[in-house]
Coordinates of C-alpha atoms and ligand atoms in Angstrom, one line a residue:
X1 CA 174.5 137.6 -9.7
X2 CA 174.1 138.3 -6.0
X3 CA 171.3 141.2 -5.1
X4 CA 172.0 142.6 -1.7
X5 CA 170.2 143.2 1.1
X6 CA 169.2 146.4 -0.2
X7 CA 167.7 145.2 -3.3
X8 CA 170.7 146.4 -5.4
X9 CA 172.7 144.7 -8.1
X10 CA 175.8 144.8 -9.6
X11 CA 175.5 145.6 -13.1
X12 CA 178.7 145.9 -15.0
X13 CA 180.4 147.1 -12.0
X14 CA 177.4 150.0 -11.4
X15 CA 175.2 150.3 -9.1
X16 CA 171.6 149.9 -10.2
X17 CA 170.7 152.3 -7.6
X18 CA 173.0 155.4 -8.8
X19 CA 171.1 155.1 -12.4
X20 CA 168.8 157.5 -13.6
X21 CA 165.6 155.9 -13.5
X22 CA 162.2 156.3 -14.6
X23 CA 159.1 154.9 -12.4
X24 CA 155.3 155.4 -14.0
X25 CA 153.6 152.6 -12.2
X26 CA 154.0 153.8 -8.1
X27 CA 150.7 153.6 -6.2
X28 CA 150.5 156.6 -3.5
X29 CA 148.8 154.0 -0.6
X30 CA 150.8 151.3 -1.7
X31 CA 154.3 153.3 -0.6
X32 CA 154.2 154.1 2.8
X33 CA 156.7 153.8 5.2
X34 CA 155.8 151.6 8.0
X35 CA 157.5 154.0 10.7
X36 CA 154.8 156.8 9.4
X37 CA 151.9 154.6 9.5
X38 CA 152.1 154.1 13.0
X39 CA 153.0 158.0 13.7
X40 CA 150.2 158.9 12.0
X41 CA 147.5 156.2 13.1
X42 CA 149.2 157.6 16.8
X43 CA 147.6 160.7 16.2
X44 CA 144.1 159.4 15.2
X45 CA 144.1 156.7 17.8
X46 CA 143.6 154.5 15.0
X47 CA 144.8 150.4 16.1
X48 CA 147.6 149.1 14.1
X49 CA 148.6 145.7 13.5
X50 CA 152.3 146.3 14.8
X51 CA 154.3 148.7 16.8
X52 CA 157.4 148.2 15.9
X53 CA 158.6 149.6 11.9
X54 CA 160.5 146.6 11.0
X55 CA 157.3 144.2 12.3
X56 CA 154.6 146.2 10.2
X57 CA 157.0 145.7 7.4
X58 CA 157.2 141.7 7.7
X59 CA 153.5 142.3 8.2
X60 CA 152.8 143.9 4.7
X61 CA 154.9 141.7 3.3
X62 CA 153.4 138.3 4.9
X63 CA 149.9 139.7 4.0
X64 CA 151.2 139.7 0.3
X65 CA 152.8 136.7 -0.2
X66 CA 150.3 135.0 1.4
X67 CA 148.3 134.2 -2.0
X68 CA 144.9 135.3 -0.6
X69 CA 143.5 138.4 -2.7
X70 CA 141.5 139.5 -0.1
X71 CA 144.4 139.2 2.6
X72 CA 146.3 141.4 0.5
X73 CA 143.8 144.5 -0.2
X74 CA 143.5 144.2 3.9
X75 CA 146.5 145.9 3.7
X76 CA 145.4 149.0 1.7
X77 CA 142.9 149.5 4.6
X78 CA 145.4 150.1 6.9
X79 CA 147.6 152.8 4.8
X80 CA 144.3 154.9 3.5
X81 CA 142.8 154.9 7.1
X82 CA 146.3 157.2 7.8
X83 CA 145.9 158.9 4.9
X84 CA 142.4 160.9 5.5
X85 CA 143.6 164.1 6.6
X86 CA 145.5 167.0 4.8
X87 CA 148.9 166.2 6.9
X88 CA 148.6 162.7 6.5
X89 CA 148.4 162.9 3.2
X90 CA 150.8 165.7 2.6
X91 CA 153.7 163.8 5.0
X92 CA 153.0 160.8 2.9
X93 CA 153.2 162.3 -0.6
X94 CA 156.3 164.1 0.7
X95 CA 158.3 161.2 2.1
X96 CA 157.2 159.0 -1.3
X97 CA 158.8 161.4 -3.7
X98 CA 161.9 161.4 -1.1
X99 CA 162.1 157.7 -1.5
X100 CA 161.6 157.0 -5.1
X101 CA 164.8 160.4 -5.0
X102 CA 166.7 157.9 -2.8
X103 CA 166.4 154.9 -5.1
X104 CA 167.5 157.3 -7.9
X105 CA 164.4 157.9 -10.1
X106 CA 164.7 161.1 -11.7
X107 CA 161.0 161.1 -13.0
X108 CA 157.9 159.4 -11.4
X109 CA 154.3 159.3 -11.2
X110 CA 152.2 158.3 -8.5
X111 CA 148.6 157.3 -8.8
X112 CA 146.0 157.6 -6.2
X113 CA 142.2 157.7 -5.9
X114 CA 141.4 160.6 -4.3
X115 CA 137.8 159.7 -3.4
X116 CA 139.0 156.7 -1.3
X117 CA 140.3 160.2 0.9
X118 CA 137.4 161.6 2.2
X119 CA 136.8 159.8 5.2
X120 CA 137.2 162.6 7.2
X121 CA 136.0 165.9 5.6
X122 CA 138.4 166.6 3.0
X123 CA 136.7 167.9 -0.5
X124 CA 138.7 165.9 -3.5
X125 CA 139.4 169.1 -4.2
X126 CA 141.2 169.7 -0.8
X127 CA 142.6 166.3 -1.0
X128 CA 144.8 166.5 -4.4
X129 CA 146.1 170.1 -3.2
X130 CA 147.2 168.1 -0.3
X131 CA 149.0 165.6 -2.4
X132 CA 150.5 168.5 -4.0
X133 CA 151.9 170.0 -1.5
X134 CA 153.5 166.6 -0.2
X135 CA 155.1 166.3 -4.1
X136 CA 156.7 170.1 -4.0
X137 CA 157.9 170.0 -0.7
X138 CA 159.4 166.2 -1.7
X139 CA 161.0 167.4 -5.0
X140 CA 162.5 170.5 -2.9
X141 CA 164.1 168.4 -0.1
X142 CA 165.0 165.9 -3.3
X143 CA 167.1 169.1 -4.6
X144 CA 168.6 170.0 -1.3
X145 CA 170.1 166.9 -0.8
X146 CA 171.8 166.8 -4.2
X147 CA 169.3 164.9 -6.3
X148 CA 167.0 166.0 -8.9
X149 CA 163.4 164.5 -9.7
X150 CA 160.1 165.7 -10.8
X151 CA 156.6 163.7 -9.7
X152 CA 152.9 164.1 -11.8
X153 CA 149.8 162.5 -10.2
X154 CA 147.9 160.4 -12.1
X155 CA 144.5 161.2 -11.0
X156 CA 142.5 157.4 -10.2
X157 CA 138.7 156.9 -10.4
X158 CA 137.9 153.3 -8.5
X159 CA 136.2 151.6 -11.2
X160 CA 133.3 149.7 -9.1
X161 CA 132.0 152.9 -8.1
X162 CA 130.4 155.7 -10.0
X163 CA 132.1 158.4 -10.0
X164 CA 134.6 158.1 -12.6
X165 CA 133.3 161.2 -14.7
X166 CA 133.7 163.7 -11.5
X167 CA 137.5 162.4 -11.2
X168 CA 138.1 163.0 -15.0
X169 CA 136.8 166.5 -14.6
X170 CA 138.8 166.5 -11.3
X171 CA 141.8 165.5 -13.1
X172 CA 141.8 167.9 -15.8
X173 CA 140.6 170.4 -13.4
X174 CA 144.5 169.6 -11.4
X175 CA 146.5 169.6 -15.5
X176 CA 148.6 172.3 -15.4
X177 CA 149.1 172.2 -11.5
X178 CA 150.5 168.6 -11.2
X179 CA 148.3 165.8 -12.4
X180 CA 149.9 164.6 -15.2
X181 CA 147.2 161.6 -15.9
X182 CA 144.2 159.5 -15.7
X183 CA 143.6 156.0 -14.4
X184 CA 140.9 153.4 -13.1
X185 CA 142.0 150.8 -10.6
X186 CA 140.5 148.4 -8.5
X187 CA 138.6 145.1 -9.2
X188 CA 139.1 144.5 -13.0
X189 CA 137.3 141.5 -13.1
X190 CA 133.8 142.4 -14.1
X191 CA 134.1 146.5 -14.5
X192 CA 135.4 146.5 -17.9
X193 CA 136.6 150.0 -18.8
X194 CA 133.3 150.6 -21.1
X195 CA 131.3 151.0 -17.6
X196 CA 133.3 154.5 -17.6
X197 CA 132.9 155.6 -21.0
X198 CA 131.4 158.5 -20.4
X199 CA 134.5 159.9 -18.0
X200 CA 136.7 158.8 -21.1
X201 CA 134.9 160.4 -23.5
X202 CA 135.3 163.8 -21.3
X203 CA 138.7 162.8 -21.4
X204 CA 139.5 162.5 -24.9
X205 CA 137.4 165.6 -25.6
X206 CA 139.9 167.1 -23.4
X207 CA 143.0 165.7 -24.7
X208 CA 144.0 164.3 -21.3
X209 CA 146.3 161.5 -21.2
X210 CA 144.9 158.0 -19.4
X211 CA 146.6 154.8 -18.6
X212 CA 144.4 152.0 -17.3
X213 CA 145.0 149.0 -15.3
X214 CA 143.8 146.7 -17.7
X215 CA 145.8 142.8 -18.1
X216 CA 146.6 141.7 -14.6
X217 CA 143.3 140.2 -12.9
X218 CA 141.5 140.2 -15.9
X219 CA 142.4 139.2 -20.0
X220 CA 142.1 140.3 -23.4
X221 CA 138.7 141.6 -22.9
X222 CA 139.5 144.3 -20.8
X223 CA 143.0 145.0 -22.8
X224 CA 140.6 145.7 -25.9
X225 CA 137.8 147.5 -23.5
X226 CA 141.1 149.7 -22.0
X227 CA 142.4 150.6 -25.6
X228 CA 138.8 151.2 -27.2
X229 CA 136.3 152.4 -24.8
X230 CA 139.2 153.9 -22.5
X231 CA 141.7 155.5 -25.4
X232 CA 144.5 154.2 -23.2
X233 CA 147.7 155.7 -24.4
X234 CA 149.7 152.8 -21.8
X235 CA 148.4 149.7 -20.2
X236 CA 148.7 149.1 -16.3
X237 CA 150.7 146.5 -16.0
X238 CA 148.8 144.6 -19.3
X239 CA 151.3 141.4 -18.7
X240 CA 147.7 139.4 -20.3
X241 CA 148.6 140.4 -23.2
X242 CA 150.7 138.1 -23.9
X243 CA 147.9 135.7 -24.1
X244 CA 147.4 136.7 -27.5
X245 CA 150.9 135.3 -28.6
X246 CA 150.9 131.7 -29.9
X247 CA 154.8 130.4 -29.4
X248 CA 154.6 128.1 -32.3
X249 CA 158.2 127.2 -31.5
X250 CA 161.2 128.2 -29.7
X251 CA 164.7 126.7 -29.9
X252 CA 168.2 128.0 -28.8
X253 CA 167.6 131.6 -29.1
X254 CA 164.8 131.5 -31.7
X255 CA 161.4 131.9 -30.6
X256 CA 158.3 131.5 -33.5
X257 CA 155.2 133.5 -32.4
X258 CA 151.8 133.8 -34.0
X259 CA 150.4 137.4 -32.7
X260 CA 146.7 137.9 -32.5
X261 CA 145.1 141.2 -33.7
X262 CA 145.3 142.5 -29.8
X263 CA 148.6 142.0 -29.2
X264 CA 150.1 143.2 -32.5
X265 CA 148.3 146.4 -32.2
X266 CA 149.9 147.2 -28.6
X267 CA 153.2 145.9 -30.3
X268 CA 153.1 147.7 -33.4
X269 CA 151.5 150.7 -32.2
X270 CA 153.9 150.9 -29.2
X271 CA 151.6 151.3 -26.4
X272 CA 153.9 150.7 -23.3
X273 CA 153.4 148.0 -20.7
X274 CA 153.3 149.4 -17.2
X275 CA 154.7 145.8 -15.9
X276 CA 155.5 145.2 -12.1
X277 CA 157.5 141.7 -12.2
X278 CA 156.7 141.4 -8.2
X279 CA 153.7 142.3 -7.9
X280 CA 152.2 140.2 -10.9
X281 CA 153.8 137.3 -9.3
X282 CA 152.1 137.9 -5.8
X283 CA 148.4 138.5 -7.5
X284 CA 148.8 135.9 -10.2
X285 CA 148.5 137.8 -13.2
X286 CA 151.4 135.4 -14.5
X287 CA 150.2 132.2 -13.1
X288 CA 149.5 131.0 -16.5
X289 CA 152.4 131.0 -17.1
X290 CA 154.4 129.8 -13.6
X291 CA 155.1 131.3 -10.2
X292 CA 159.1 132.1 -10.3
X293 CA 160.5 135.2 -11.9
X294 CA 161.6 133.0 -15.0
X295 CA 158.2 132.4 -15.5
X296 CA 157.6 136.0 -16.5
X297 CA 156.4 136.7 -19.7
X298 CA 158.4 140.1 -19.3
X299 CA 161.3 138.9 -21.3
X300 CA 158.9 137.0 -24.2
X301 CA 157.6 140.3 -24.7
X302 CA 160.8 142.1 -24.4
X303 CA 162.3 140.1 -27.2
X304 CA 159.3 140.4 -29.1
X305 CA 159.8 144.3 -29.5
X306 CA 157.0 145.7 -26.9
X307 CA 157.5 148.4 -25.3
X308 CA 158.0 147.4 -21.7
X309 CA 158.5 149.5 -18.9
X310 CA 159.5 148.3 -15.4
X311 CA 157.6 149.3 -12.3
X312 CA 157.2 148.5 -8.7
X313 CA 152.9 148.9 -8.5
X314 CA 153.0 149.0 -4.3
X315 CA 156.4 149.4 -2.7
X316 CA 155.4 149.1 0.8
X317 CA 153.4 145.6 0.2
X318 CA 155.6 143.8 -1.8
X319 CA 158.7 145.5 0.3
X320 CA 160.3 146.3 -2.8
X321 CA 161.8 149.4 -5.0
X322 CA 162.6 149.8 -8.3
X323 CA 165.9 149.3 -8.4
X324 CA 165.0 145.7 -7.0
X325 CA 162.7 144.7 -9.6
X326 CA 165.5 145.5 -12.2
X327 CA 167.8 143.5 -9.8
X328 CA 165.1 140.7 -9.6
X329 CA 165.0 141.0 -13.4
X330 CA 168.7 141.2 -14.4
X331 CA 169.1 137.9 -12.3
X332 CA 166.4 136.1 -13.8
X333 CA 167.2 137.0 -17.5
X334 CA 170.9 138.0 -17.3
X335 CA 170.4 141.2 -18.6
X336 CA 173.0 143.9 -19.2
X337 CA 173.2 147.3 -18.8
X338 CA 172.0 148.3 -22.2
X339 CA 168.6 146.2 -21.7
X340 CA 168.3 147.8 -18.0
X341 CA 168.6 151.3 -20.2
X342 CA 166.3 150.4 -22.8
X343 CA 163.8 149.7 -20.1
X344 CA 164.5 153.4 -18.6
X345 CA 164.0 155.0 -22.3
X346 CA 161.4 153.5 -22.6
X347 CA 159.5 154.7 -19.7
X348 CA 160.8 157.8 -20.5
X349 CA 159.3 158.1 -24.3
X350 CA 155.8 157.4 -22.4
X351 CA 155.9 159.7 -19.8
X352 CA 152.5 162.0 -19.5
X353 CA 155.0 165.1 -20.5
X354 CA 155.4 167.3 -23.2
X355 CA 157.5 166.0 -26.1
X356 CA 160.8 168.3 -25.4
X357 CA 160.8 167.3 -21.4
X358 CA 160.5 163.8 -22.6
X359 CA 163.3 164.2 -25.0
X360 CA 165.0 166.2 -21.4
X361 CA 164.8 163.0 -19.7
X362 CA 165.8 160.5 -22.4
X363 CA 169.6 162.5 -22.6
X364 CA 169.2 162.6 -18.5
X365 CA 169.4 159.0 -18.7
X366 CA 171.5 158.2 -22.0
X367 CA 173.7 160.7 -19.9
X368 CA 173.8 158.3 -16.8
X369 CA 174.1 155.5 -18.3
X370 CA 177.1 156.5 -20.0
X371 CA 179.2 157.7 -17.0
Ligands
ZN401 ZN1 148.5 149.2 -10.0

């Protein structure tokens, strides 16, 4: 099935694009345009790699695909050096909610770690009201132009630093004026969720939601530390998991699997996968198990009955949206129209929102995908 040059697929004779979508794993410095980067490192006299948009977009991309780690978090340096100021990260916020509107997701949250924004004098405080404001102004020119959607920040503590506990008090600080959410990111290898026990322990004492990255550059340990130390109600990305399933045997369409105690639990207790086909090819989260899309353990687990949600983790550095990941997956696994929709109600069901705007979304999309 041909994609075209705009990432979109033709599914059933729809495009992927017009369907109500739902995107939960979105990073803030991972989706910016190139055309703002360079307007905004303009007015900071900051150097940038390229001048031209459509070069700083090959740029990102090369830096990605290049299989070096550390060549790709280079990139991250460039888009948070823009992103220090209250109108750089207002315009970004703004344009990002505007974007994931275009691609037609309905509901979306974006992560970001706001201590990564103080370079330059902003108070975190300062810094997610600047965020904020970027999200309203979004969701209003969203509505103007005809298309609906509503974006929650998921409030990010890095986790090789220490200041996971002030973020979680930030975070709940921010609930009922727009963050939606708690997450750690950064290196996973070697800062296993436990190291922030005490910021998840404010957070459950709190009844604040968290997702944690947990399963992509690391394994089953920090899947258990994420579920046990961090009370992760979803797992960012968490593709490891399937590590814990022994395929005993597979023939035509039958596949045998042994589940360990892990992976059961996140099956059976329906803890949703945040997984991000792209970008778990580009950092080798999947390389166990190949380097194409086909290799992805994204339909194994689908099949299985996990709850798997499809995301685009950094839209700028793997130059990609989310209706191209559902492209890139429909053309890899031949799915149809209903899987593509099960994907969406399932994202839906594990939104950070109240029960009766997450039952509000679900006919929003049943709805859609029914026209
Ligand atoms: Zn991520």
């Amino acid at each position: 099935m041909p994609i075209d040059q705009h990432g979109d697929a033709d599914l059933e004779g729809l495009s992927i694009r017009g369907l109500p979508k739902v995107s939960l794993h979105d990073h803030l410095d991972g989706g910016v345009r190139p055309s703002t980067i360079i307007e905004l490192a303009d007015a900071i006299d900051l150097d940038v790699p390229e001048t031209d948009p459509d070069d700083l977009a090959d740029w990102f991309a090369d830096k990605s695909d290049s299989g070096s780690l550390v060549e790709y978090l280079t990139t991250f340096d460039l888009t948070t050096a823009v992103m220090q100021t209250r109108e750089g990260l207002t315009r970004v916020a703004r344009e990002f909610v505007e974007d994931l509107a275009a691609d037609g997701v309905v509901y979306g949250e974006v992560r970001w770690a706001p201590e990564q924004h103080l370079a330059r004098g902003l108070s975190l405080d300062e810094a997610v009201a600047a965020v904020q404001d970027g999200i309203e102004e979004g969701e209003d020119a969203a509505e103007r132009s005809g298309r609906d959607i509503r974006v929650g920040q998921l409030i990010t503590a890095m986790r090789h630093t220490d200041r996971s506990l002030e973020i979680a008090e930030l975070a709940v600080d921010w609930r009922s004026r727009g963050a939606v959410g708690f997450d750690i990111a950064g290196p996973e290898e070697g800062f296993l969720p436990s190291r922030h026990r005490d910021a998840f322990d404010y957070l459950a004492a709190h009844f604040f939601p968290t997702t944690v990255h947990a399963g992509e550059a690391a394994g089953l340990e920090s899947i258990r530390s994420a579920l046990i130390d961090g009370r992760a109600l979803r797992l960012g990305h968490g593709v490891r998991i399937a590590e814990d399933l022994e395929v005993v045997s597979s023939e035509a369409d039958e596949v045998y699997v042994k589940f360990g105690d892990l992976a059961r639990w996140v099956r059976d207790r329906e803890i949703p996968l945040e997984l991000s086909p792209s970008s778990n090819l580009q950092t080798g989260a999947i390389q166990k198990w190949g380097t194409t899309m086909e290799d992805h353990p994204f339909d194994l687990l689908y099949q299985l009955g996990f709850s798997v949600t499809v995301n685009v983790d950094n839209r700028t550095m793997s130059r990609t949206s989310l209706t191209r990941e559902l492209s890139l997956l429909v053309d890899a696994f031949e799915y149809t129209l209903d899987d593509v929709e099960a994907f969406q109600l399932n994202a839906a069901a594990a939104a950070f929102l109240a029960v009766e705007e997450r039952e509000e979304l679900i006919e929003i999309i049943a709805e859609g995908f029914a026209s």
